[in-house]
């Protein structure tokens, strides 16, 4: 007998795409010196005063990110995603996010993708996102948590 997953209304899934495991070491002139561990600590500390927790994951593999989005759809309160290079190339990632009916989705980019190469100016994720934060460094993740907290509070009201 199959069981229906129970959505945790207090946990935000924070997904990071390809190469973000190298954050702090890869192109620090663009992405800064904070590491992915620093980002994970920042989002947890930002979420806590709102009574929220975070479930942070990173993968260089598109299929793994899609599987996690499917999991978030069933079990999490919201998704914060930095799709990295998949922003500009992955219709499959976009389609997975489209299944997250009514779930707040906030897209984050550490750099300002609109000041970079032309191919980075379009994101397949942005049209589905409740908000898009770009060019604020890792602080953008904290902004994303604040936005998700506000959206979840408004939905409860």
GROMACS .gro file of N, CA and C in nm:
model
  471
    1UNK      N    1   0.084  -0.118   0.000
    1UNK     CA    2   0.000   0.000   0.000
    1UNK      C    3   0.088   0.124   0.000
    2UNK      N    4   0.070   0.211  -0.095
    2UNK     CA    5   0.150   0.334  -0.106
    2UNK      C    6   0.104   0.437  -0.004
    3UNK      N    7   0.201   0.511   0.047
    3UNK     CA    8   0.167   0.617   0.141
    3UNK      C    9   0.186   0.751   0.072
    4UNK      N   10   0.107   0.847   0.112
    4UNK     CA   11   0.118   0.981   0.058
    4UNK      C   12   0.222   1.057   0.138
    5UNK      N   13   0.318   1.120   0.072
    5UNK     CA   14   0.419   1.196   0.145
    5UNK      C   15   0.354   1.313   0.221
    6UNK      N   16   0.412   1.347   0.332
    6UNK     CA   17   0.364   1.459   0.411
    6UNK      C   18   0.455   1.578   0.387
    7UNK      N   19   0.395   1.690   0.347
    7UNK     CA   20   0.475   1.810   0.322
    7UNK      C   21   0.514   1.874   0.455
    8UNK      N   22   0.642   1.903   0.468
    8UNK     CA   23   0.694   1.975   0.584
    8UNK      C   24   0.679   2.124   0.554
    9UNK      N   25   0.586   2.188   0.619
    9UNK     CA   26   0.554   2.328   0.592
    9UNK      C   27   0.656   2.426   0.649
   10UNK      N   28   0.765   2.371   0.706
   10UNK     CA   29   0.864   2.461   0.766
   10UNK      C   30   1.004   2.443   0.709
   11UNK      N   31   1.020   2.359   0.609
   11UNK     CA   32   1.153   2.334   0.553
   11UNK      C   33   1.162   2.383   0.410
   12UNK      N   34   1.265   2.463   0.385
   12UNK     CA   35   1.294   2.515   0.252
   12UNK      C   36   1.403   2.429   0.190
   13UNK      N   37   1.379   2.378   0.071
   13UNK     CA   38   1.485   2.308  -0.001
   13UNK      C   39   1.569   2.414  -0.073
   14UNK      N   40   1.699   2.411  -0.051
   14UNK     CA   41   1.793   2.503  -0.115
   14UNK      C   42   1.881   2.420  -0.207
   15UNK      N   43   1.862   2.442  -0.337
   15UNK     CA   44   1.934   2.364  -0.437
   15UNK      C   45   2.039   2.449  -0.507
   16UNK      N   46   2.156   2.392  -0.523
   16UNK     CA   47   2.266   2.457  -0.594
   16UNK      C   48   2.313   2.367  -0.705
   17UNK      N   49   2.327   2.425  -0.823
   17UNK     CA   50   2.362   2.350  -0.942
   17UNK      C   51   2.511   2.336  -0.964
   18UNK      N   52   2.547   2.311  -1.089
   18UNK     CA   53   2.684   2.274  -1.123
   18UNK      C   54   2.788   2.379  -1.085
   19UNK      N   55   2.898   2.328  -1.038
   19UNK     CA   56   3.020   2.402  -1.004
   19UNK      C   57   3.009   2.482  -0.874
   20UNK      N   58   2.891   2.486  -0.813
   20UNK     CA   59   2.879   2.562  -0.688
   20UNK      C   60   2.947   2.490  -0.571
   21UNK      N   61   2.982   2.363  -0.589
   21UNK     CA   62   3.065   2.294  -0.490
   21UNK      C   63   3.204   2.358  -0.482
   22UNK      N   64   3.242   2.433  -0.585
   22UNK     CA   65   3.373   2.500  -0.588
   22UNK      C   66   3.365   2.646  -0.545
   23UNK      N   67   3.250   2.686  -0.495
   23UNK     CA   68   3.232   2.825  -0.451
   23UNK      C   69   3.341   2.863  -0.351
   24UNK      N   70   3.396   2.981  -0.371
   24UNK     CA   71   3.506   3.029  -0.286
   24UNK      C   72   3.643   3.002  -0.346
   25UNK      N   73   3.649   2.904  -0.436
   25UNK     CA   74   3.776   2.869  -0.501
   25UNK      C   75   3.772   2.893  -0.651
   26UNK      N   76   3.653   2.888  -0.711
   26UNK     CA   77   3.638   2.904  -0.856
   26UNK      C   78   3.599   3.048  -0.886
   27UNK      N   79   3.677   3.116  -0.963
   27UNK     CA   80   3.652   3.252  -1.007
   27UNK      C   81   3.606   3.344  -0.893
   28UNK      N   82   3.689   3.359  -0.790
   28UNK     CA   83   3.650   3.444  -0.677
   28UNK      C   84   3.627   3.590  -0.717
   29UNK      N   85   3.686   3.631  -0.828
   29UNK     CA   86   3.662   3.769  -0.876
   29UNK      C   87   3.518   3.788  -0.922
   30UNK      N   88   3.448   3.680  -0.954
   30UNK     CA   89   3.307   3.686  -0.992
   30UNK      C   90   3.217   3.643  -0.878
   31UNK      N   91   3.253   3.534  -0.811
   31UNK     CA   92   3.163   3.472  -0.714
   31UNK      C   93   3.201   3.497  -0.568
   32UNK      N   94   3.313   3.562  -0.544
   32UNK     CA   95   3.355   3.590  -0.407
   32UNK      C   96   3.430   3.475  -0.344
   33UNK      N   97   3.460   3.490  -0.217
   33UNK     CA   98   3.541   3.391  -0.146
   33UNK      C   99   3.461   3.307  -0.046
   34UNK      N  100   3.332   3.338  -0.031
   34UNK     CA  101   3.249   3.254   0.057
   34UNK      C  102   3.233   3.117  -0.006
   35UNK      N  103   3.229   3.015   0.078
   35UNK     CA  104   3.215   2.878   0.031
   35UNK      C  105   3.068   2.835   0.035
   36UNK      N  106   3.040   2.719  -0.021
   36UNK     CA  107   2.906   2.665  -0.015
   36UNK      C  108   2.866   2.639   0.130
   37UNK      N  109   2.960   2.597   0.213
   37UNK     CA  110   2.931   2.579   0.356
   37UNK      C  111   2.891   2.711   0.420
   38UNK      N  112   2.954   2.820   0.378
   38UNK     CA  113   2.915   2.952   0.429
   38UNK      C  114   2.772   2.986   0.387
   39UNK      N  115   2.736   2.955   0.265
   39UNK     CA  116   2.600   2.979   0.216
   39UNK      C  117   2.500   2.897   0.297
   40UNK      N  118   2.532   2.771   0.320
   40UNK     CA  119   2.442   2.684   0.395
   40UNK      C  120   2.421   2.735   0.537
   41UNK      N  121   2.527   2.785   0.598
   41UNK     CA  122   2.516   2.843   0.732
   41UNK      C  123   2.431   2.970   0.729
   42UNK      N  124   2.453   3.053   0.628
   42UNK     CA  125   2.377   3.178   0.613
   42UNK      C  126   2.228   3.152   0.598
   43UNK      N  127   2.190   3.058   0.513
   43UNK     CA  128   2.047   3.032   0.493
   43UNK      C  129   1.983   2.973   0.618
   44UNK      N  130   2.055   2.887   0.687
   44UNK     CA  131   2.001   2.829   0.811
   44UNK      C  132   1.980   2.937   0.917
   45UNK      N  133   2.078   3.026   0.930
   45UNK     CA  134   2.067   3.134   1.029
   45UNK      C  135   1.958   3.234   0.991
   46UNK      N  136   1.936   3.256   0.865
   46UNK     CA  137   1.832   3.348   0.820
   46UNK      C  138   1.693   3.286   0.837
   47UNK      N  139   1.682   3.157   0.816
   47UNK     CA  140   1.554   3.088   0.826
   47UNK      C  141   1.506   3.072   0.970
   48UNK      N  142   1.599   3.048   1.061
   48UNK     CA  143   1.564   3.014   1.200
   48UNK      C  144   1.469   3.114   1.268
   49UNK      N  145   1.492   3.245   1.261
   49UNK     CA  146   1.400   3.337   1.329
   49UNK      C  147   1.256   3.332   1.275
   50UNK      N  148   1.240   3.277   1.156
   50UNK     CA  149   1.106   3.264   1.096
   50UNK      C  150   1.044   3.128   1.129
   51UNK      N  151   1.112   3.048   1.211
   51UNK     CA  152   1.063   2.914   1.242
   51UNK      C  153   1.079   2.817   1.127
   52UNK      N  154   1.173   2.848   1.038
   52UNK     CA  155   1.197   2.765   0.921
   52UNK      C  156   1.332   2.696   0.931
   53UNK      N  157   1.344   2.584   0.863
   53UNK     CA  158   1.470   2.514   0.852
   53UNK      C  159   1.504   2.501   0.704
   54UNK      N  160   1.627   2.463   0.676
   54UNK     CA  161   1.671   2.448   0.538
   54UNK      C  162   1.727   2.309   0.514
   55UNK      N  163   1.709   2.263   0.394
   55UNK     CA  164   1.761   2.135   0.347
   55UNK      C  165   1.845   2.169   0.224
   56UNK      N  166   1.976   2.181   0.244
   56UNK     CA  167   2.067   2.229   0.139
   56UNK      C  168   2.131   2.113   0.064
   57UNK      N  169   2.128   2.122  -0.068
   57UNK     CA  170   2.186   2.018  -0.152
   57UNK      C  171   2.253   2.082  -0.273
   58UNK      N  172   2.354   2.015  -0.324
   58UNK     CA  173   2.426   2.061  -0.443
   58UNK      C  174   2.455   1.942  -0.531
   59UNK      N  175   2.438   1.961  -0.661
   59UNK     CA  176   2.477   1.857  -0.755
   59UNK      C  177   2.523   1.919  -0.886
   60UNK      N  178   2.616   1.851  -0.949
   60UNK     CA  179   2.661   1.888  -1.082
   60UNK      C  180   2.579   1.816  -1.189
   61UNK      N  181   2.480   1.738  -1.147
   61UNK     CA  182   2.406   1.651  -1.237
   61UNK      C  183   2.260   1.696  -1.248
   62UNK      N  184   2.220   1.725  -1.369
   62UNK     CA  185   2.085   1.775  -1.396
   62UNK      C  186   1.977   1.679  -1.343
   63UNK      N  187   1.991   1.552  -1.370
   63UNK     CA  188   1.891   1.454  -1.326
   63UNK      C  189   1.876   1.450  -1.175
   64UNK      N  190   1.986   1.464  -1.104
   64UNK     CA  191   1.979   1.465  -0.957
   64UNK      C  192   1.901   1.587  -0.908
   65UNK      N  193   1.927   1.703  -0.968
   65UNK     CA  194   1.853   1.823  -0.931
   65UNK      C  195   1.704   1.806  -0.958
   66UNK      N  196   1.670   1.744  -1.070
   66UNK     CA  197   1.530   1.719  -1.104
   66UNK      C  198   1.465   1.627  -1.001
   67UNK      N  199   1.535   1.520  -0.962
   67UNK     CA  200   1.482   1.430  -0.859
   67UNK      C  201   1.457   1.504  -0.729
   68UNK      N  202   1.548   1.594  -0.691
   68UNK     CA  203   1.529   1.670  -0.568
   68UNK      C  204   1.413   1.769  -0.580
   69UNK      N  205   1.393   1.827  -0.697
   69UNK     CA  206   1.278   1.915  -0.717
   69UNK      C  207   1.148   1.835  -0.700
   70UNK      N  208   1.145   1.714  -0.755
   70UNK     CA  209   1.028   1.628  -0.737
   70UNK      C  210   1.005   1.598  -0.590
   71UNK      N  211   1.111   1.574  -0.517
   71UNK     CA  212   1.099   1.551  -0.372
   71UNK      C  213   1.046   1.676  -0.302
   72UNK      N  214   1.099   1.792  -0.337
   72UNK     CA  215   1.054   1.917  -0.276
   72UNK      C  216   0.906   1.940  -0.303
   73UNK      N  217   0.863   1.908  -0.422
   73UNK     CA  218   0.722   1.924  -0.461
   73UNK      C  219   0.629   1.852  -0.364
   74UNK      N  220   0.674   1.738  -0.316
   74UNK     CA  221   0.592   1.656  -0.226
   74UNK      C  222   0.615   1.685  -0.078
   75UNK      N  223   0.736   1.729  -0.043
   75UNK     CA  224   0.772   1.728   0.098
   75UNK      C  225   0.815   1.862   0.159
   76UNK      N  226   0.839   1.965   0.080
   76UNK     CA  227   0.896   2.088   0.134
   76UNK      C  228   0.801   2.206   0.118
   77UNK      N  229   0.830   2.312   0.192
   77UNK     CA  230   0.745   2.431   0.190
   77UNK      C  231   0.777   2.523   0.073
   78UNK      N  232   0.900   2.519   0.024
   78UNK     CA  233   0.945   2.611  -0.081
   78UNK      C  234   1.077   2.562  -0.138
   79UNK      N  235   1.115   2.623  -0.251
   79UNK     CA  236   1.244   2.591  -0.313
   79UNK      C  237   1.318   2.721  -0.340
   80UNK      N  238   1.443   2.725  -0.297
   80UNK     CA  239   1.537   2.828  -0.340
   80UNK      C  240   1.637   2.755  -0.428
   81UNK      N  241   1.658   2.808  -0.547
   81UNK     CA  242   1.746   2.738  -0.641
   81UNK      C  243   1.841   2.834  -0.710
   82UNK      N  244   1.968   2.794  -0.709
   82UNK     CA  245   2.068   2.856  -0.795
   82UNK      C  246   2.100   2.751  -0.899
   83UNK      N  247   2.034   2.758  -1.015
   83UNK     CA  248   2.056   2.656  -1.116
   83UNK      C  249   2.190   2.666  -1.186
   84UNK      N  250   2.264   2.774  -1.158
   84UNK     CA  251   2.395   2.797  -1.220
   84UNK      C  252   2.381   2.787  -1.372
   85UNK      N  253   2.472   2.718  -1.438
   85UNK     CA  254   2.471   2.710  -1.584
   85UNK      C  255   2.345   2.648  -1.642
   86UNK      N  256   2.274   2.566  -1.563
   86UNK     CA  257   2.150   2.506  -1.612
   86UNK      C  258   2.039   2.611  -1.630
   87UNK      N  259   2.055   2.728  -1.571
   87UNK     CA  260   1.956   2.835  -1.588
   87UNK      C  261   1.932   2.863  -1.735
   88UNK      N  262   2.039   2.859  -1.811
   88UNK     CA  263   2.037   2.905  -1.949
   88UNK      C  264   2.020   2.792  -2.050
   89UNK      N  265   2.017   2.669  -2.001
   89UNK     CA  266   2.018   2.555  -2.095
   89UNK      C  267   1.913   2.449  -2.066
   90UNK      N  268   1.859   2.442  -1.946
   90UNK     CA  269   1.782   2.324  -1.909
   90UNK      C  270   1.630   2.346  -1.909
   91UNK      N  271   1.569   2.302  -2.018
   91UNK     CA  272   1.423   2.298  -2.024
   91UNK      C  273   1.373   2.190  -1.927
   92UNK      N  274   1.448   2.083  -1.909
   92UNK     CA  275   1.408   1.976  -1.818
   92UNK      C  276   1.399   2.026  -1.674
   93UNK      N  277   1.493   2.107  -1.632
   93UNK     CA  278   1.489   2.165  -1.497
   93UNK      C  279   1.368   2.257  -1.485
   94UNK      N  280   1.345   2.337  -1.586
   94UNK     CA  281   1.228   2.426  -1.589
   94UNK      C  282   1.099   2.345  -1.578
   95UNK      N  283   1.089   2.236  -1.655
   95UNK     CA  284   0.970   2.153  -1.653
   95UNK      C  285   0.948   2.089  -1.516
   96UNK      N  286   1.055   2.049  -1.449
   96UNK     CA  287   1.043   1.992  -1.315
   96UNK      C  288   0.990   2.098  -1.218
   97UNK      N  289   1.042   2.218  -1.226
   97UNK     CA  290   0.994   2.326  -1.139
   97UNK      C  291   0.848   2.359  -1.167
   98UNK      N  292   0.804   2.342  -1.291
   98UNK     CA  293   0.666   2.370  -1.327
   98UNK      C  294   0.568   2.275  -1.258
   99UNK      N  295   0.617   2.162  -1.209
   99UNK     CA  296   0.529   2.068  -1.137
   99UNK      C  297   0.507   2.107  -0.992
  100UNK      N  298   0.575   2.209  -0.946
  100UNK     CA  299   0.568   2.249  -0.805
  100UNK      C  300   0.450   2.343  -0.781
  101UNK      N  301   0.332   2.298  -0.817
  101UNK     CA  302   0.208   2.375  -0.811
  101UNK      C  303   0.196   2.458  -0.683
  102UNK      N  304   0.206   2.590  -0.698
  102UNK     CA  305   0.184   2.681  -0.586
  102UNK      C  306   0.297   2.690  -0.486
  103UNK      N  307   0.400   2.611  -0.501
  103UNK     CA  308   0.514   2.614  -0.410
  103UNK      C  309   0.599   2.737  -0.440
  104UNK      N  310   0.631   2.819  -0.341
  104UNK     CA  311   0.719   2.933  -0.369
  104UNK      C  312   0.854   2.884  -0.421
  105UNK      N  313   0.899   2.947  -0.529
  105UNK     CA  314   1.029   2.918  -0.588
  105UNK      C  315   1.101   3.050  -0.603
  106UNK      N  316   1.222   3.059  -0.549
  106UNK     CA  317   1.302   3.179  -0.565
  106UNK      C  318   1.434   3.138  -0.630
  107UNK      N  319   1.465   3.205  -0.740
  107UNK     CA  320   1.588   3.181  -0.815
  107UNK      C  321   1.696   3.277  -0.767
  108UNK      N  322   1.815   3.225  -0.744
  108UNK     CA  323   1.927   3.307  -0.696
  108UNK      C  324   2.045   3.292  -0.790
  109UNK      N  325   2.109   3.404  -0.818
  109UNK     CA  326   2.237   3.405  -0.889
  109UNK      C  327   2.331   3.495  -0.812
  110UNK      N  328   2.448   3.447  -0.782
  110UNK     CA  329   2.546   3.523  -0.705
  110UNK      C  330   2.593   3.644  -0.785
  111UNK      N  331   2.621   3.624  -0.912
  111UNK     CA  332   2.663   3.735  -0.998
  111UNK      C  333   2.540   3.794  -1.066
  112UNK      N  334   2.557   3.911  -1.124
  112UNK     CA  335   2.450   3.972  -1.201
  112UNK      C  336   2.459   3.914  -1.342
  113UNK      N  337   2.375   3.818  -1.370
  113UNK     CA  338   2.382   3.749  -1.499
  113UNK      C  339   2.354   3.843  -1.616
  114UNK      N  340   2.291   3.956  -1.590
  114UNK     CA  341   2.258   4.051  -1.696
  114UNK      C  342   2.376   4.142  -1.733
  115UNK      N  343   2.483   4.137  -1.653
  115UNK     CA  344   2.605   4.211  -1.684
  115UNK      C  345   2.712   4.120  -1.743
  116UNK      N  346   2.677   3.997  -1.765
  116UNK     CA  347   2.775   3.901  -1.812
  116UNK      C  348   2.750   3.867  -1.959
  117UNK      N  349   2.804   3.757  -2.006
  117UNK     CA  350   2.790   3.718  -2.145
  117UNK      C  351   2.641   3.712  -2.184
  118UNK      N  352   2.614   3.743  -2.308
  118UNK     CA  353   2.476   3.750  -2.358
  118UNK      C  354   2.400   3.620  -2.333
  119UNK      N  355   2.465   3.504  -2.350
  119UNK     CA  356   2.394   3.378  -2.333
  119UNK      C  357   2.343   3.359  -2.191
  120UNK      N  358   2.398   3.433  -2.093
  120UNK     CA  359   2.353   3.422  -1.954
  120UNK      C  360   2.231   3.510  -1.925
  121UNK      N  361   2.191   3.593  -2.017
  121UNK     CA  362   2.083   3.687  -1.991
  121UNK      C  363   1.946   3.621  -1.983
  122UNK      N  364   1.931   3.503  -2.038
  122UNK     CA  365   1.803   3.432  -2.033
  122UNK      C  366   1.811   3.315  -1.936
  123UNK      N  367   1.708   3.302  -1.854
  123UNK     CA  368   1.697   3.188  -1.764
  123UNK      C  369   1.563   3.120  -1.788
  124UNK      N  370   1.566   2.989  -1.808
  124UNK     CA  371   1.442   2.912  -1.822
  124UNK      C  372   1.365   2.905  -1.689
  125UNK      N  373   1.433   2.928  -1.578
  125UNK     CA  374   1.373   2.918  -1.446
  125UNK      C  375   1.294   3.044  -1.409
  126UNK      N  376   1.340   3.159  -1.452
  126UNK     CA  377   1.285   3.286  -1.405
  126UNK      C  378   1.134   3.300  -1.423
  127UNK      N  379   1.080   3.253  -1.533
  127UNK     CA  380   0.936   3.268  -1.558
  127UNK      C  381   0.850   3.191  -1.458
  128UNK      N  382   0.909   3.091  -1.393
  128UNK     CA  383   0.835   3.011  -1.295
  128UNK      C  384   0.858   3.058  -1.152
  129UNK      N  385   0.954   3.145  -1.133
  129UNK     CA  386   0.995   3.184  -0.998
  129UNK      C  387   0.904   3.291  -0.940
  130UNK      N  388   0.883   3.282  -0.809
  130UNK     CA  389   0.811   3.385  -0.735
  130UNK      C  390   0.897   3.510  -0.723
  131UNK      N  391   1.028   3.492  -0.733
  131UNK     CA  392   1.123   3.602  -0.727
  131UNK      C  393   1.256   3.558  -0.785
  132UNK      N  394   1.331   3.656  -0.835
  132UNK     CA  395   1.464   3.631  -0.890
  132UNK      C  396   1.559   3.731  -0.827
  133UNK      N  397   1.668   3.680  -0.771
  133UNK     CA  398   1.767   3.765  -0.706
  133UNK      C  399   1.900   3.740  -0.774
  134UNK      N  400   1.960   3.847  -0.829
  134UNK     CA  401   2.086   3.832  -0.900
  134UNK      C  402   2.178   3.948  -0.867
  135UNK      N  403   2.306   3.918  -0.855
  135UNK     CA  404   2.406   4.022  -0.840
  135UNK      C  405   2.428   4.070  -0.698
  136UNK      N  406   2.377   4.000  -0.601
  136UNK     CA  407   2.391   4.041  -0.460
  136UNK      C  408   2.491   3.956  -0.385
  137UNK      N  409   2.573   3.880  -0.457
  137UNK     CA  410   2.666   3.790  -0.392
  137UNK      C  411   2.590   3.684  -0.315
  138UNK      N  412   2.656   3.622  -0.217
  138UNK     CA  413   2.588   3.518  -0.140
  138UNK      C  414   2.477   3.577  -0.052
  139UNK      N  415   2.481   3.708  -0.030
  139UNK     CA  416   2.372   3.772   0.045
  139UNK      C  417   2.238   3.750  -0.026
  140UNK      N  418   2.240   3.727  -0.154
  140UNK     CA  419   2.118   3.698  -0.227
  140UNK      C  420   2.044   3.578  -0.172
  141UNK      N  421   2.115   3.480  -0.118
  141UNK     CA  422   2.050   3.365  -0.057
  141UNK      C  423   1.971   3.407   0.067
  142UNK      N  424   2.027   3.498   0.147
  142UNK     CA  425   1.954   3.547   0.263
  142UNK      C  426   1.829   3.622   0.219
  143UNK      N  427   1.842   3.704   0.114
  143UNK     CA  428   1.726   3.774   0.060
  143UNK      C  429   1.619   3.674   0.015
  144UNK      N  430   1.663   3.565  -0.046
  144UNK     CA  431   1.570   3.462  -0.093
  144UNK      C  432   1.496   3.398   0.023
  145UNK      N  433   1.566   3.368   0.132
  145UNK     CA  434   1.500   3.310   0.250
  145UNK      C  435   1.397   3.408   0.304
  146UNK      N  436   1.433   3.535   0.313
  146UNK     CA  437   1.339   3.636   0.363
  146UNK      C  438   1.214   3.642   0.274
  147UNK      N  439   1.233   3.635   0.143
  147UNK     CA  440   1.120   3.639   0.051
  147UNK      C  441   1.032   3.516   0.068
  148UNK      N  442   1.093   3.400   0.078
  148UNK     CA  443   1.017   3.277   0.100
  148UNK      C  444   0.940   3.286   0.231
  149UNK      N  445   1.004   3.333   0.337
  149UNK     CA  446   0.936   3.347   0.466
  149UNK      C  447   0.813   3.437   0.453
  150UNK      N  448   0.826   3.548   0.380
  150UNK     CA  449   0.713   3.638   0.360
  150UNK      C  450   0.602   3.572   0.280
  151UNK      N  451   0.637   3.498   0.176
  151UNK     CA  452   0.537   3.429   0.094
  151UNK      C  453   0.464   3.322   0.175
  152UNK      N  454   0.538   3.248   0.255
  152UNK     CA  455   0.475   3.143   0.337
  152UNK      C  456   0.385   3.203   0.443
  153UNK      N  457   0.428   3.315   0.504
  153UNK     CA  458   0.345   3.383   0.604
  153UNK      C  459   0.216   3.436   0.540
  154UNK      N  460   0.228   3.492   0.421
  154UNK     CA  461   0.109   3.543   0.352
  154UNK      C  462   0.012   3.429   0.317
  155UNK      N  463   0.065   3.313   0.280
  155UNK     CA  464  -0.020   3.199   0.246
  155UNK      C  465  -0.093   3.146   0.368
  156UNK      N  466  -0.029   3.157   0.486
  156UNK     CA  467  -0.092   3.110   0.610
  156UNK      C  468  -0.200   3.206   0.659
  157UNK      N  469  -0.187   3.334   0.622
  157UNK     CA  470  -0.280   3.437   0.673
  157UNK      C  471  -0.416   3.430   0.606
   0.00000   0.00000   0.00000
